[in-house]
Coordinates of C-alpha atoms and ligand atoms in Angstrom, one line a residue:
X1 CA 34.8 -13.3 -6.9
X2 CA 31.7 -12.0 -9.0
X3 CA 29.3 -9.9 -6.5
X4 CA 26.4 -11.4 -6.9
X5 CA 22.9 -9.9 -7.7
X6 CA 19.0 -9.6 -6.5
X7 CA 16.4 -9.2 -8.6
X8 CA 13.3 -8.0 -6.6
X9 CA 9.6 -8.0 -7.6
X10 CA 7.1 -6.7 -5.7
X11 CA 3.4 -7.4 -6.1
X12 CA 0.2 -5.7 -3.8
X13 CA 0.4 -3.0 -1.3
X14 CA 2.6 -0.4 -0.2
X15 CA 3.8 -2.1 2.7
X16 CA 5.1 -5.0 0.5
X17 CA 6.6 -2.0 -1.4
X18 CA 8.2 -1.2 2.2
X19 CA 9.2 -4.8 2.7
X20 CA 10.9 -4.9 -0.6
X21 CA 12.9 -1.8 -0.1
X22 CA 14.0 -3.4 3.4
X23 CA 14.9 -7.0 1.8
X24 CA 17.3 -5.2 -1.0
X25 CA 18.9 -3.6 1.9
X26 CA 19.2 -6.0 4.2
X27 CA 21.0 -8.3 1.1
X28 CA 23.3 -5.7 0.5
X29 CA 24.5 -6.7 3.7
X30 CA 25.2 -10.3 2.6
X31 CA 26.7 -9.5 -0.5
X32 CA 24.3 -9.0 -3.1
X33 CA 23.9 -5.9 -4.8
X34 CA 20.1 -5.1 -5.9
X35 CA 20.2 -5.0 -10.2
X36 CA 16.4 -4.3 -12.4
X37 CA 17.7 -6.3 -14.8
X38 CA 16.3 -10.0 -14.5
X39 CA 18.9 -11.5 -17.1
X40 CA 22.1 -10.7 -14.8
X41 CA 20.6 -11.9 -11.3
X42 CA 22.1 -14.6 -9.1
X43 CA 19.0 -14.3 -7.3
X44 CA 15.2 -13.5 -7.6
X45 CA 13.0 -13.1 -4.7
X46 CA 8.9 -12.4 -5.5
X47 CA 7.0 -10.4 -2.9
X48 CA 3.9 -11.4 -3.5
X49 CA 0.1 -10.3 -2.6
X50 CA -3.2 -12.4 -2.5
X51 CA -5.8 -10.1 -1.8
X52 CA -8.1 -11.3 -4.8
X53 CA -7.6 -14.6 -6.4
X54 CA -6.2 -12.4 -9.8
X55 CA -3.5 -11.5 -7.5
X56 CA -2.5 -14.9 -6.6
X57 CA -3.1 -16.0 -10.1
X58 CA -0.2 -13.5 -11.4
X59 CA 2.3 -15.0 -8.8
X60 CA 1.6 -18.9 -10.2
X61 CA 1.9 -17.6 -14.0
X62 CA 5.0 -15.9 -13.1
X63 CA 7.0 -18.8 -11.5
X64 CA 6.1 -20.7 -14.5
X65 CA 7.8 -18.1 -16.1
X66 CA 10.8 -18.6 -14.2
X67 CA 11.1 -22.2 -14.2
X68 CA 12.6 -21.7 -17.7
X69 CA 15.1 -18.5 -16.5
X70 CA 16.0 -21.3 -13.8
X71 CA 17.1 -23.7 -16.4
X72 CA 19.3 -21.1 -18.1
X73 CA 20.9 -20.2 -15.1
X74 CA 22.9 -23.0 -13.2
X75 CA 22.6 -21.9 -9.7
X76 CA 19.9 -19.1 -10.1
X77 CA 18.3 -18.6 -6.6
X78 CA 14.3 -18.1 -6.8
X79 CA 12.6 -17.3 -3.6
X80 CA 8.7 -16.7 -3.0
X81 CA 7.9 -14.2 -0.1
X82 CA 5.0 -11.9 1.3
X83 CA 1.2 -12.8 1.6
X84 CA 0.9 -15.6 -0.9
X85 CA 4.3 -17.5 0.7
X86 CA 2.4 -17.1 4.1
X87 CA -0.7 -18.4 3.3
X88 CA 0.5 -21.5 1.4
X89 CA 3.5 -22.1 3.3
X90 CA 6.0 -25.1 2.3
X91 CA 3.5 -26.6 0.1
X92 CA 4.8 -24.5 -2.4
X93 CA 8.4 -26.3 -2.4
X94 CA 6.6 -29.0 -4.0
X95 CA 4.1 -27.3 -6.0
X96 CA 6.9 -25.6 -7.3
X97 CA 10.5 -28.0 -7.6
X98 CA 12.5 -24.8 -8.9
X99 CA 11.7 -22.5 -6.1
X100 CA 14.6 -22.7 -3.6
X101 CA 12.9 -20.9 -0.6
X102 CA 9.6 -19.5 1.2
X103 CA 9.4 -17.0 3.5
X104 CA 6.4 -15.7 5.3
X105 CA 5.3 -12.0 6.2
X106 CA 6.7 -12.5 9.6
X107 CA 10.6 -13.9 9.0
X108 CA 12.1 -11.6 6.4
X109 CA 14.6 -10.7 8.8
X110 CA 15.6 -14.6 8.7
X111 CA 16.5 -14.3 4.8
X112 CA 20.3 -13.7 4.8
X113 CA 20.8 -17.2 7.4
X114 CA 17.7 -18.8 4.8
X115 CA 19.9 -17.9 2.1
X116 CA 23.0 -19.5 3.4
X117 CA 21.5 -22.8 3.5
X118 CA 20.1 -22.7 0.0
X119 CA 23.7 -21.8 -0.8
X120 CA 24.8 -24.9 0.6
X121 CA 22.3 -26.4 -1.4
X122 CA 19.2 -26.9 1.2
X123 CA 15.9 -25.8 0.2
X124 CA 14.0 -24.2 3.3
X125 CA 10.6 -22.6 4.2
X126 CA 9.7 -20.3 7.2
X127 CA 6.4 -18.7 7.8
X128 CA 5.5 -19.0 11.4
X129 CA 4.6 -15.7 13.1
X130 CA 6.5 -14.0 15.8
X131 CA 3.3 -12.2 18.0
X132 CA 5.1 -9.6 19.6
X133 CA 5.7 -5.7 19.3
X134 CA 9.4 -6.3 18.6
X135 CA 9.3 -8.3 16.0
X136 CA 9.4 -4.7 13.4
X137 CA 12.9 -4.0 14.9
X138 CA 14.4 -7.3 14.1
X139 CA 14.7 -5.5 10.6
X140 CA 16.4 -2.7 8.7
X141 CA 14.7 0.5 7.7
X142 CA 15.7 0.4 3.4
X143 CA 17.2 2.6 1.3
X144 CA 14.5 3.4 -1.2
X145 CA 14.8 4.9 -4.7
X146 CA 12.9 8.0 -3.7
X147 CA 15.0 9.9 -1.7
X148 CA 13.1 13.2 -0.9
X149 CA 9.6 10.6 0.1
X150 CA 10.4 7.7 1.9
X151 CA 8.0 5.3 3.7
X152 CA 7.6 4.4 7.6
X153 CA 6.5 1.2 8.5
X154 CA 4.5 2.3 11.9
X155 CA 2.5 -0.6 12.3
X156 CA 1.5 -4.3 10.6
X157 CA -1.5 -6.9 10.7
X158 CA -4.8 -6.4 11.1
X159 CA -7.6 -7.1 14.0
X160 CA -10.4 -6.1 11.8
X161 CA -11.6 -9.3 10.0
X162 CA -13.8 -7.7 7.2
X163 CA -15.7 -10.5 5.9
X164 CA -13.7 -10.4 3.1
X165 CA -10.3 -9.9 3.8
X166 CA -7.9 -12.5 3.7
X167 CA -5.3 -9.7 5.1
X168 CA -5.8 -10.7 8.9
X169 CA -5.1 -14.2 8.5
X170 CA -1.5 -13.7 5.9
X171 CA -0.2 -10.4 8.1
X172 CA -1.2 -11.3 11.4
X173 CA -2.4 -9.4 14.7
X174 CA -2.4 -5.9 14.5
X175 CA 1.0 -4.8 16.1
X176 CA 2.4 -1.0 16.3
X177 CA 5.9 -0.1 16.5
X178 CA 7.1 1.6 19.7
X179 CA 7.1 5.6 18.2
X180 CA 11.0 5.9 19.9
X181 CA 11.8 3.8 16.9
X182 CA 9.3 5.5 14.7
X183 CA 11.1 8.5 15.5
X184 CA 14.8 7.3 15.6
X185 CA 14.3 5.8 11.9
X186 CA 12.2 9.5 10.6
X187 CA 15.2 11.6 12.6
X188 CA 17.6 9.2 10.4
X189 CA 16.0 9.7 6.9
X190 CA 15.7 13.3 7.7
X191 CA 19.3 13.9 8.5
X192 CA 19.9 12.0 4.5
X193 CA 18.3 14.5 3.5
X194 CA 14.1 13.1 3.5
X195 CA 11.8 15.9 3.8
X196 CA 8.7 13.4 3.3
X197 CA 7.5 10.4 4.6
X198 CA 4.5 8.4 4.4
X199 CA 3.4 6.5 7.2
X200 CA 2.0 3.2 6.5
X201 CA 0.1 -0.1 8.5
X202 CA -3.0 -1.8 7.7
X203 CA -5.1 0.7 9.8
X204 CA -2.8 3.5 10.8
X205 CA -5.8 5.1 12.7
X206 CA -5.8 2.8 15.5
X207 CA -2.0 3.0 15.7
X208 CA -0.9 3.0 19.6
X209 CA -4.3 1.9 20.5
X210 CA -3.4 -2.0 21.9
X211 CA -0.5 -0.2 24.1
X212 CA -1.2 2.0 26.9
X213 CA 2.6 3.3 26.6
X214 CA 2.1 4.2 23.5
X215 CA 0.9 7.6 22.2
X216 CA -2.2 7.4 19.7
X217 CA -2.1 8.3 16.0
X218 CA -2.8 11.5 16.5
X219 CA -0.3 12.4 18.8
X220 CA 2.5 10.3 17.0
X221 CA 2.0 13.1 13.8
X222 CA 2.3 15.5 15.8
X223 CA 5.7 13.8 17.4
X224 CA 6.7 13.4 13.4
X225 CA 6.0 16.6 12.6
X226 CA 8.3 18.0 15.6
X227 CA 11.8 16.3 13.4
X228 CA 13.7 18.9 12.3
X229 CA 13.9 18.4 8.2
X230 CA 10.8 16.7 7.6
X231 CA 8.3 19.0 5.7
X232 CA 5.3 16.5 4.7
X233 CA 3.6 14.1 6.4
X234 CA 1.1 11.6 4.4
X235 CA -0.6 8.4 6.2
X236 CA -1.9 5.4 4.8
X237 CA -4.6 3.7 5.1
X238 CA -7.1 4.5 7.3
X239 CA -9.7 2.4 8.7
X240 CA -13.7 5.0 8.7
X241 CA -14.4 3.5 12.4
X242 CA -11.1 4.7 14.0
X243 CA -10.9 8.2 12.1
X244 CA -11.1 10.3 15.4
X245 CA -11.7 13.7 16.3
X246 CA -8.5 14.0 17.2
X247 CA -6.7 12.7 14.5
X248 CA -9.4 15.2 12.0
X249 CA -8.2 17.8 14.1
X250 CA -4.5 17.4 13.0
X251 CA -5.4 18.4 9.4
X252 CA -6.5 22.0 10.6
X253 CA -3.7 22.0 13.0
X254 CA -0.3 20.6 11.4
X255 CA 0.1 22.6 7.8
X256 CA 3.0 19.7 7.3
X257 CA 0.4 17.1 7.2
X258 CA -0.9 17.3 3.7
X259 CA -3.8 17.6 2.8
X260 CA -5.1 14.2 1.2
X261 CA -6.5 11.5 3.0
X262 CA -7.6 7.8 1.7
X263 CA -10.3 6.5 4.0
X264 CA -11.9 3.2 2.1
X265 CA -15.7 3.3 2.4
X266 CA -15.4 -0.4 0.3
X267 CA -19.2 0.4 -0.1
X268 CA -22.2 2.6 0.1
X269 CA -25.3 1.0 1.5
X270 CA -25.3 -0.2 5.3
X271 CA -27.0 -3.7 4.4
X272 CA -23.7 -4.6 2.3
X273 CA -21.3 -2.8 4.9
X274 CA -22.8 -4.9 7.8
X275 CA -22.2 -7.5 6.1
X276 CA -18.9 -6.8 5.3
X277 CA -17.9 -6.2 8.9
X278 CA -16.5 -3.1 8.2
X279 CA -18.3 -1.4 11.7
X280 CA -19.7 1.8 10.4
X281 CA -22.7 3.0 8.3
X282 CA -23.0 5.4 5.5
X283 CA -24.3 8.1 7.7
X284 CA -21.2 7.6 9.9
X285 CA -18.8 7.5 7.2
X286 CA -20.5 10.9 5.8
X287 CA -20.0 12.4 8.9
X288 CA -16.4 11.4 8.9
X289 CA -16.3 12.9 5.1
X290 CA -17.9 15.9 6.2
X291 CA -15.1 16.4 9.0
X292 CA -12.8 15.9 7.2
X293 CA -13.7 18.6 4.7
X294 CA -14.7 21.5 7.2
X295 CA -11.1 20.3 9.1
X296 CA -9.1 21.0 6.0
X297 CA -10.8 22.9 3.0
X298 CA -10.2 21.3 -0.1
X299 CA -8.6 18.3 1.1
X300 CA -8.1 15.3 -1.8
X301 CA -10.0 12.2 -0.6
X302 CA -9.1 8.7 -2.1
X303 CA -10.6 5.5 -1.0
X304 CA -11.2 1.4 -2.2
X305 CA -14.8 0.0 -3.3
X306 CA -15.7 -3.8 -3.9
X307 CA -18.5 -4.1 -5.9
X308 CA -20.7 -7.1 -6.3
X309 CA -20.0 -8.3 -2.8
X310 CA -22.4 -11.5 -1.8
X311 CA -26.1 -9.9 -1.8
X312 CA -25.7 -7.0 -3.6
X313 CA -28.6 -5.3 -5.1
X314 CA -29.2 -2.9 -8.2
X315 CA -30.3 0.0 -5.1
X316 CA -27.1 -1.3 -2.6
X317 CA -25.0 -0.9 -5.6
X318 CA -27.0 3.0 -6.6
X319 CA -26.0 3.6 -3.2
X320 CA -22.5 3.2 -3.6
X321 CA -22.6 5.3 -6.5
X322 CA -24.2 7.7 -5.0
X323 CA -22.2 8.3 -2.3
X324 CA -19.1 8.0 -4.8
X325 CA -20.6 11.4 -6.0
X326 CA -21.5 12.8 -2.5
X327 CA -18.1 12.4 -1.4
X328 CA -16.6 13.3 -4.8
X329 CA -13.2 11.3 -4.8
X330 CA -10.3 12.8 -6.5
X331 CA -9.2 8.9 -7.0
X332 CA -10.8 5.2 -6.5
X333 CA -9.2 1.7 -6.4
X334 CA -12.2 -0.4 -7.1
X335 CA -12.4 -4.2 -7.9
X336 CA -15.3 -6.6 -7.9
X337 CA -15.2 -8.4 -5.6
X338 CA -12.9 -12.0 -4.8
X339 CA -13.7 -14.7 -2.6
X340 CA -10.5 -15.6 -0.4
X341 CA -10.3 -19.1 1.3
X342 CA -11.0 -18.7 4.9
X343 CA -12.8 -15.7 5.5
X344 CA -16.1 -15.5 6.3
X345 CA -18.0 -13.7 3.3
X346 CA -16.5 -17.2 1.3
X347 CA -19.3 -19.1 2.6
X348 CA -21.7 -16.3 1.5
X349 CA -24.0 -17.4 -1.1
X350 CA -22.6 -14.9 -4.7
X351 CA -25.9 -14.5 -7.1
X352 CA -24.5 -12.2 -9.8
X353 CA -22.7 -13.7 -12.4
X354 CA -18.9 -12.4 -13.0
X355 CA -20.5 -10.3 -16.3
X356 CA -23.0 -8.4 -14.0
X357 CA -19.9 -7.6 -11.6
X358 CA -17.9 -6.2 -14.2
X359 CA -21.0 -4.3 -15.6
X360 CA -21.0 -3.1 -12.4
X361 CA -17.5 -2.3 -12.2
X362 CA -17.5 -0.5 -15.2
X363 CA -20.2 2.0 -14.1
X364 CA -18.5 3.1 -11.4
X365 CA -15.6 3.7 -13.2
X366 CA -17.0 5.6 -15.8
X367 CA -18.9 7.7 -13.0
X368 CA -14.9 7.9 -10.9
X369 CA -13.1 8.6 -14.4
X370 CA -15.6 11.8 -14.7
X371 CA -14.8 13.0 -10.8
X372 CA -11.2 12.6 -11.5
X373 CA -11.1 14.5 -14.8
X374 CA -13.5 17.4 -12.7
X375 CA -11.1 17.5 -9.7
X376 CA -8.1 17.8 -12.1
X377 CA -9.6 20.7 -14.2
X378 CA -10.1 22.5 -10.5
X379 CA -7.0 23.0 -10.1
X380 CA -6.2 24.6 -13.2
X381 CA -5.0 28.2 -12.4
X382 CA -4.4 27.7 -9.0
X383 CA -0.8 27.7 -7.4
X384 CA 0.7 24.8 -5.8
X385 CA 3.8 23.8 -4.0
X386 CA 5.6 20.8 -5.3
X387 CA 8.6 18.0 -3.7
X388 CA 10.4 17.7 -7.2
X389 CA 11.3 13.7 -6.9
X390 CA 12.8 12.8 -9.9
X391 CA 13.0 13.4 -14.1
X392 CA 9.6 13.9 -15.7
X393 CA 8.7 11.2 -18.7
X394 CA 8.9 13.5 -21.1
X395 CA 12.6 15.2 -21.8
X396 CA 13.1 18.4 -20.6
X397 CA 10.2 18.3 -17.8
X398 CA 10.6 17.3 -13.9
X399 CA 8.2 15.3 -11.7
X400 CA 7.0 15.8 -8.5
X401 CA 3.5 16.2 -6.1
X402 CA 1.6 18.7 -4.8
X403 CA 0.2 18.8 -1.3
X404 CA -2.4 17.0 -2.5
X405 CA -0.8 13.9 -3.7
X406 CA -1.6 14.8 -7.5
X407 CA 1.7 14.1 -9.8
X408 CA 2.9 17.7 -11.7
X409 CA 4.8 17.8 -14.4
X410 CA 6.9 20.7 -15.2
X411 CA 9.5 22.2 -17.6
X412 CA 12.3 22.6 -15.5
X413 CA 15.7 22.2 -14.8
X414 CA 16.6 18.9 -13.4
X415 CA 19.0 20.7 -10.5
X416 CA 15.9 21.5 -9.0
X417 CA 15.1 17.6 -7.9
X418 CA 14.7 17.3 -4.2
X419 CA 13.5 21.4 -4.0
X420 CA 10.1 22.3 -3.2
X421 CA 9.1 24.8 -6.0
X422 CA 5.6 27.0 -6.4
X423 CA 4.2 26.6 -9.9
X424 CA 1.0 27.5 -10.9
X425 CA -1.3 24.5 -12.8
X426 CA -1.4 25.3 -16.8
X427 CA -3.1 22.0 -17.5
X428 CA -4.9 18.8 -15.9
X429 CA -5.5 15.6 -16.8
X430 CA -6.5 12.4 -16.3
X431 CA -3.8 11.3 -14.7
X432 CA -1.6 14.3 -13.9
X433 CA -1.6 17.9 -14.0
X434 CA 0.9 20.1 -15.7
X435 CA 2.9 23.2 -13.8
X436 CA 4.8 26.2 -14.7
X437 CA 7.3 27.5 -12.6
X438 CA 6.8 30.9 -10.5
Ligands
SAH1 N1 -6.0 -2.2 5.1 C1 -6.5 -1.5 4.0 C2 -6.4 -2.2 2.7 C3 -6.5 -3.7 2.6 S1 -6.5 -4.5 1.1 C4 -7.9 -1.1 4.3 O1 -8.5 -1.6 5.2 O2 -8.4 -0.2 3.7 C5 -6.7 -3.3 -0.1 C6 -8.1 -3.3 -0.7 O3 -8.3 -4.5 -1.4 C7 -9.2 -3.2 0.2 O4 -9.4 -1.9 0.6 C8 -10.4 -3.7 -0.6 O5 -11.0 -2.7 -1.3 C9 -9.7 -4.7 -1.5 N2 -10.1 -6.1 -1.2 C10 -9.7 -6.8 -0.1 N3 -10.2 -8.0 -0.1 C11 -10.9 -8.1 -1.3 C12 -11.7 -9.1 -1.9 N4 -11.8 -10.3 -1.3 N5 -12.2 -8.9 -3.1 C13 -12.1 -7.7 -3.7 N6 -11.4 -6.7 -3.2 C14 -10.8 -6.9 -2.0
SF4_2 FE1 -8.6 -6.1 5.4 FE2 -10.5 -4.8 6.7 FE3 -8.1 -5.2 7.8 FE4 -8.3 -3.5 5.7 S1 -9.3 -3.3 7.8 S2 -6.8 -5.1 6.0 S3 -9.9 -4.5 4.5 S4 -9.6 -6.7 7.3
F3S3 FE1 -1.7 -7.9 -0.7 FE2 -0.6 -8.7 1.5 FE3 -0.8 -6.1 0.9 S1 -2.4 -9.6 0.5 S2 -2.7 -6.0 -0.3 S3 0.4 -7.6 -0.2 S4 -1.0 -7.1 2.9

């Protein structure tokens, strides 16, 4: 018999990335080997994201799409997982007559018995959640394509409700992982030969903090950075309110904890961040910044903005750009902002039309494009260590980051993926900077 073959796609955030990587391995199991080509699959499975209506948009136009693959293919398998599946549950079977199966945030470790029964011909749909702190062990860590930077999925949902967020209500309560498994699963990857991993959740900050027999985030790095093998620690993301003392204090105390940090301010004035539920102020998110900086010099801070939330101003929005240029981010992932069925900032009243968001938008990205370029040029001289993960775009060159999470491209042999080599920055860019080898 023909093996047969999975075609993943993965929309959204990096913990859908992590889901993804678990799904392919977990099929594996049951006889289907993962392919990235969409013409030879047997089956296709979307992971899919609805943070902003766009997002959800791009997971309707691409099932249209693949009504007509489905027609080609006798027997093709489509399946519609992650945060959209969740939220709409099995009304998309009949929104949808080609998709064969649904599956919710909470039940991917029921895909291989869902599977079966579409095999026999069933179509089936399962999104109820599972509320307890063992539902992250009913499923496999993956084997990812990165081999020397993995992910760690230490924790999932969210108990934050930010006005805006549909997150909350498609993920669930926050829950953490117990850190023996957090550590069993890093203490695996490390023996295959991982010497970084990035540890994600909704709000890794507050990690540990709903279980008294649980250490806290701060003392869970540490526990990482005691496995033999592991070199680099990165987290993400972080939630301003819960960034403690503490957990600052690792980033003068743990050299293997790099030093980059993305801590979403989502906006600069305290009238729009009240409203946004998001439990701090400017001034407290400053001092946070400012912690941060004196904790580790130099350290590369990324964060999220949303701008034209309900009742922003021309001086709320100043004030976001002003503190864009306080804080000087190396990188920003901002969007205007989306209204999301069921959350509370829906029912806020919106007075800017969608051309005075994007007006917006593009200020701020002109102002971030300038901060980036600046931050890139900084480095040029200086000497940085770099995880070589993979073959560089252009021939000849490899790819890798620096402690700072900024991609460097260098001319170099290709034997040297997986090393940590010193090179000192001969160019910068936009997007990347450039390294020769010491
Ligand atoms: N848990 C993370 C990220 C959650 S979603 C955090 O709290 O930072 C990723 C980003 O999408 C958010 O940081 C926010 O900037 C953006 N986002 C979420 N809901 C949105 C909405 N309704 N409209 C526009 N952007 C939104
Ligand atoms: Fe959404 Fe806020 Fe939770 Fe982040 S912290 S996932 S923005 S509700
Ligand atoms: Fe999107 Fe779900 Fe992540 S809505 S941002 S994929 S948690």
């Amino acid at each position: 018999m023909n093996q047969k073959r999975l075609y993943m796609e993965t929309y959204g955030c990096q913990m859908n990335v992590n889901d993804s990587e678990r799904i392919v391995s977990m099929m594996a199991e049951s006889g289907y080997i993962h392919t990235t080509k969409i013409s030879e699959a047997d089956m296709i499975l979307l992971n899919t994201c609805t943070v902003r209506g766009g997002a959800e948009e791009k997971v309707y136009n691409r099932l249209e799409n693949l009504r007509i693959l489905k027609k080609r293919h006798n027997g093709l398998i489509i399946g519609i997982g992650g945060c959209v599946a969740q939220h709409e549950g099995d009304v998309l079977l009949d929104r949808f007559p080609w998709v064969d199966l649904v599956f919710g945030t909470h039940n991917l470790h029921l895909l291989p018995d869902m599977i079966e029964t579409v095999e026999n011909g069933e179509r089936r749909s399962e999104t109820s959640f599972i509320d307890n702190d063992q539902r992250l062990d009913l499923f496999p860590a993956g084997h990812a394509s990165h081999r020397f930077s993995r992910f760690v999925t230490i924790m999932q949902g969210c108990d934050n409700y930010c006005s805006y967020c549909i997150v909350p209500f498609v993920r669930g309560r926050e829950i953490s992982r117990r850190s023996s498994e957090v550590i069993n699963e890093i203490e695996r990857l490390a023996a295959s030969g991982v010497s970084e991993v990035v540890l994600l959740g909704q709000n890794v900050n507050s990690y540990g903090q709903k279980s008294p027999d649980q250490p806290r985030f701060d003392q869970l790095i540490r526990m990482v950075a005691d496995v033999e093998g592991i070199k680099r620690i990165r987290f993400t993301t972080s939630h301003p309110k819960d960034m403690s003392d503490e957990l600052i204090a690792c980033f003068a105390e743990i050299p293997k904890l790099c030093g980059q940090i993305q801590l979403p301010a989502q906006a600069g004035s305290n009238a729009v961040l009240e409203r946004m539920n998001r439990g701090y102020t400017r001034e407290a998110y400053l001092d946070r910044i400012n912690a941060l900086k004196s904790a580790r010099p130099g350290i590369v801070i990324t964060g999220d903005m949303i701008v034209g939330f309900p009742g922003e101003t021309e001086e709320d929005f100043e004030q976001t750009m002003a503190l864009i240029e306080e804080v000087r981010y190396a990188d920003l992932y901002s969007f205007v902002y989306s209204p999301r069925p069921g959350t509370k900032a829906a029912d806020m009243v919106e007075e800017l039309s969608k051309d005075q968001k994007l007006e917006r938008l593009e200020r701020l990205l002109t102002l971030q494009r300038r901060l980036t370029l600046e931050i890139n040029l900084s480095f040029k001289g200086s000497v940085q260590k770099v995880l070589v993960e993979g073959l560089g775009k252009r021939p000849g060159q490899v790819s890798g980051r620096a402690d700072s999470g900024k991609t460097v491209n260098i001319i170099a042999d290709p034997g040297l993926v997986g090393s940590f080599v010193d090179v000192r920055i001969s160019a910068a860019y936009q997007n990347s900077l450039v390294g020769e080898l010491l």
